[in-house]
Coordinates of C-alpha atoms in Angstrom, one line a residue:
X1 CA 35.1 79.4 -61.3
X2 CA 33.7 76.5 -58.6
X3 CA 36.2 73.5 -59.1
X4 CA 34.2 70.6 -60.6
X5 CA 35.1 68.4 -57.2
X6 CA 32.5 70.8 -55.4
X7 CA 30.3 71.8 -58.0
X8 CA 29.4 67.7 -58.8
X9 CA 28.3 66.9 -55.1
X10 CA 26.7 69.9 -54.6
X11 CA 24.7 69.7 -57.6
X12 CA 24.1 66.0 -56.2
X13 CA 23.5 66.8 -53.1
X14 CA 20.9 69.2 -53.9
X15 CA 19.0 66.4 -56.2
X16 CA 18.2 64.5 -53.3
X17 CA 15.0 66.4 -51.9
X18 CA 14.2 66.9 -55.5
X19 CA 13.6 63.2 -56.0
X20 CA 11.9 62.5 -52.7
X21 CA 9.6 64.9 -53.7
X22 CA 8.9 63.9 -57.6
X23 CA 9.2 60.0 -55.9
X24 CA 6.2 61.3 -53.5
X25 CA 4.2 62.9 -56.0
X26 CA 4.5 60.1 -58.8
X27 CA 3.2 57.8 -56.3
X28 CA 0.7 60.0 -55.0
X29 CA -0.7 60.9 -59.0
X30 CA -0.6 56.9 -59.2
X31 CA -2.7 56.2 -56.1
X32 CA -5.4 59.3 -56.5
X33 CA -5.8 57.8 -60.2
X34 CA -6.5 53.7 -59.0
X35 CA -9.4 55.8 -56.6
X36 CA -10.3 54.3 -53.2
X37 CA -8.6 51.4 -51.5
X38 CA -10.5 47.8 -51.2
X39 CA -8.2 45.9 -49.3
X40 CA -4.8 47.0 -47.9
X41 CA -2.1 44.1 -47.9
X42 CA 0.3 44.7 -45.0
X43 CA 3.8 44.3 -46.8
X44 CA 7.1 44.5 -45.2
X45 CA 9.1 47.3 -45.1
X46 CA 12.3 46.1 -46.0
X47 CA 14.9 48.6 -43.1
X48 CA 18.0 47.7 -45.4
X49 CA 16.4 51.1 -47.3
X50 CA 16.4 53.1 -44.5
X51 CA 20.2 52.5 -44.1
X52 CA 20.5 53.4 -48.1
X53 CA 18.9 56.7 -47.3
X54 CA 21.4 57.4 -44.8
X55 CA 24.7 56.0 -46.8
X56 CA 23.8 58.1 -50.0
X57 CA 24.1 61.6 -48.9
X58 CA 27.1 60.2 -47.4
X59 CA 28.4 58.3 -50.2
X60 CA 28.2 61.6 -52.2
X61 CA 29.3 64.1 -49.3
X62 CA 32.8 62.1 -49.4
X63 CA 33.8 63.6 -52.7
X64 CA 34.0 67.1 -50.6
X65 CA 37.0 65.2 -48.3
X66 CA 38.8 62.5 -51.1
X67 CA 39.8 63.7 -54.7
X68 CA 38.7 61.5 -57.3
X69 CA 39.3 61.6 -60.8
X70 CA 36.2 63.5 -62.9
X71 CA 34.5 59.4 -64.0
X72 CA 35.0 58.1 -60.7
X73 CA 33.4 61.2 -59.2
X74 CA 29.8 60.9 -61.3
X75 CA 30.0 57.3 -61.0
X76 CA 30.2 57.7 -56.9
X77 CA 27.1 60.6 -57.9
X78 CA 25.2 58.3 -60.0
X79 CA 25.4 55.5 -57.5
X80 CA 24.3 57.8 -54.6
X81 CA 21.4 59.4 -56.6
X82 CA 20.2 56.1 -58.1
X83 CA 20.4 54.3 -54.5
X84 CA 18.4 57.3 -53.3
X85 CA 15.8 56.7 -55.0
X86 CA 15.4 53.1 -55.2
X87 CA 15.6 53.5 -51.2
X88 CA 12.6 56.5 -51.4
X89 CA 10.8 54.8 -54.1
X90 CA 10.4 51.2 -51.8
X91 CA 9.7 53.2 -48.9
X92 CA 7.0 54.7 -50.4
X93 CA 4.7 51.9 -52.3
X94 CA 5.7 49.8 -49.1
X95 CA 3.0 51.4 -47.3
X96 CA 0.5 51.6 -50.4
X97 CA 0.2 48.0 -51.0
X98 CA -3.5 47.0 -51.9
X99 CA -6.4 46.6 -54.1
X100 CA -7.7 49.5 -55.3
X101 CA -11.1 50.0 -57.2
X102 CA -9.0 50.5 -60.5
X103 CA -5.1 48.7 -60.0
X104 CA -3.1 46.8 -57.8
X105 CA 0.4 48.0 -56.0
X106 CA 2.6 45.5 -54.7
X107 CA 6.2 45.7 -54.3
X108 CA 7.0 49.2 -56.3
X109 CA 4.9 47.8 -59.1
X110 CA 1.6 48.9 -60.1
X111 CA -1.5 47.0 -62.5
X112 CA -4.8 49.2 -63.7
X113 CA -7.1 45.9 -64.0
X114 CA -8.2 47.9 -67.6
X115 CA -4.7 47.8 -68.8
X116 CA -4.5 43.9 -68.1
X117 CA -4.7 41.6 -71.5
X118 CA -4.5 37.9 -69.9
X119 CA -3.5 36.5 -67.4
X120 CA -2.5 33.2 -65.5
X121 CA -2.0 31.8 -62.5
X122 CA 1.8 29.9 -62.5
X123 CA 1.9 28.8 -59.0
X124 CA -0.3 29.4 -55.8
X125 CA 2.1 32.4 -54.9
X126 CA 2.6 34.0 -58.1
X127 CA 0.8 35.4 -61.3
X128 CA 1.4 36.4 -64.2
X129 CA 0.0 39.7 -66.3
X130 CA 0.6 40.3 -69.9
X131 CA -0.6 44.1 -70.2
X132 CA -2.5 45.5 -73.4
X133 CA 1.0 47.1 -74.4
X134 CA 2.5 43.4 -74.8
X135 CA 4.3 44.0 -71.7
X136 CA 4.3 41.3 -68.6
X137 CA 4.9 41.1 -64.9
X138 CA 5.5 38.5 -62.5
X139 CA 3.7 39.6 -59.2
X140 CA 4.9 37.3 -56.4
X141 CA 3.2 37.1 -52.8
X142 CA 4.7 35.8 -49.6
X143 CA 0.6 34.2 -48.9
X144 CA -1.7 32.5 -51.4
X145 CA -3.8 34.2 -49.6
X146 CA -3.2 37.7 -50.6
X147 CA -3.4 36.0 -54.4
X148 CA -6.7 34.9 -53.6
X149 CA -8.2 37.8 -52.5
X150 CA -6.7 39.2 -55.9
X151 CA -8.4 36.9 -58.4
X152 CA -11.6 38.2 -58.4
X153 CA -10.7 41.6 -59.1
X154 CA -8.9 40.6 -62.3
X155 CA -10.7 40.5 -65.8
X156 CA -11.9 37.2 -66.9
X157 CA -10.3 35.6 -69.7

């Protein structure tokens, strides 16, 4: 019988490539269905993720060296696996920022422009979408510039 202090990181441990991968592909199924890219918007990768990629198979391999009780143990899991892919997941879309012919990405998030109710403009850096499904977003750019290169592509009112 494998002692539930090894069996939790290793089963955590072993997740990791798991979500890169489904992370990857999500992203990828996202980008293939918005078809080809209009205009790419050069975003900053934020390097603070990079670190978080490093500290989370860390974070989890500790439990092989310190005895924790079972809670604390899947909460210092949890918090590794959920950092992981926040940090993947940012990494990702940070290089897939754009206009496509069907959505926008920016910033992890993604619009179709068919799934887009209304929307409105609240300030020159930010805009606001109410979605078909009653749902909204805030997208917020660093340029007005990057917003006004947007408009157009959104549905008229």
């Amino acid at each position: 019988m494998i002692s539930p202090s090894i069996l939790l990181p290793g089963v955590s441990l072993s997740l990791l490539p798991f979500i890169a991968l489904v992370v990857y592909f999500k992203i990828s199924r996202i980008i293939h269905q918005m078809g080809n890219k209009i205009d790419f918007f050069s975003h900053k990768i934020r390097y603070q993720f990079f670190g978080v990629l490093l500290i989370s198979p860390i974070l989890i391999g500790l439990l092989f060296f310190r005895k924790f009780d079972i809670l604390t143990s899947i909460a210092i899991c949890g918090t590794g696996l959920i950092g992981f892919y926040i940090a993947i997941h940012d990494i990702t879309c940070s290089r897939k920022c754009g206009i496509y012919e069907k959505g926008l990405m920016w910033n992890g998030t993604w619009v179709f422009f068919d799934s887009i109710d209304s929307w409105e403009r609240t300030d020159p850096f930010t805009v606001s979408v109410i979605l078909k499904d009653r749902s909204l977003k805030h997208l917020s750019f660093s340029k007005e510039e990057i917003l006004n290169k947007l408009e157009p592509f959104l549905p008229s009112e």
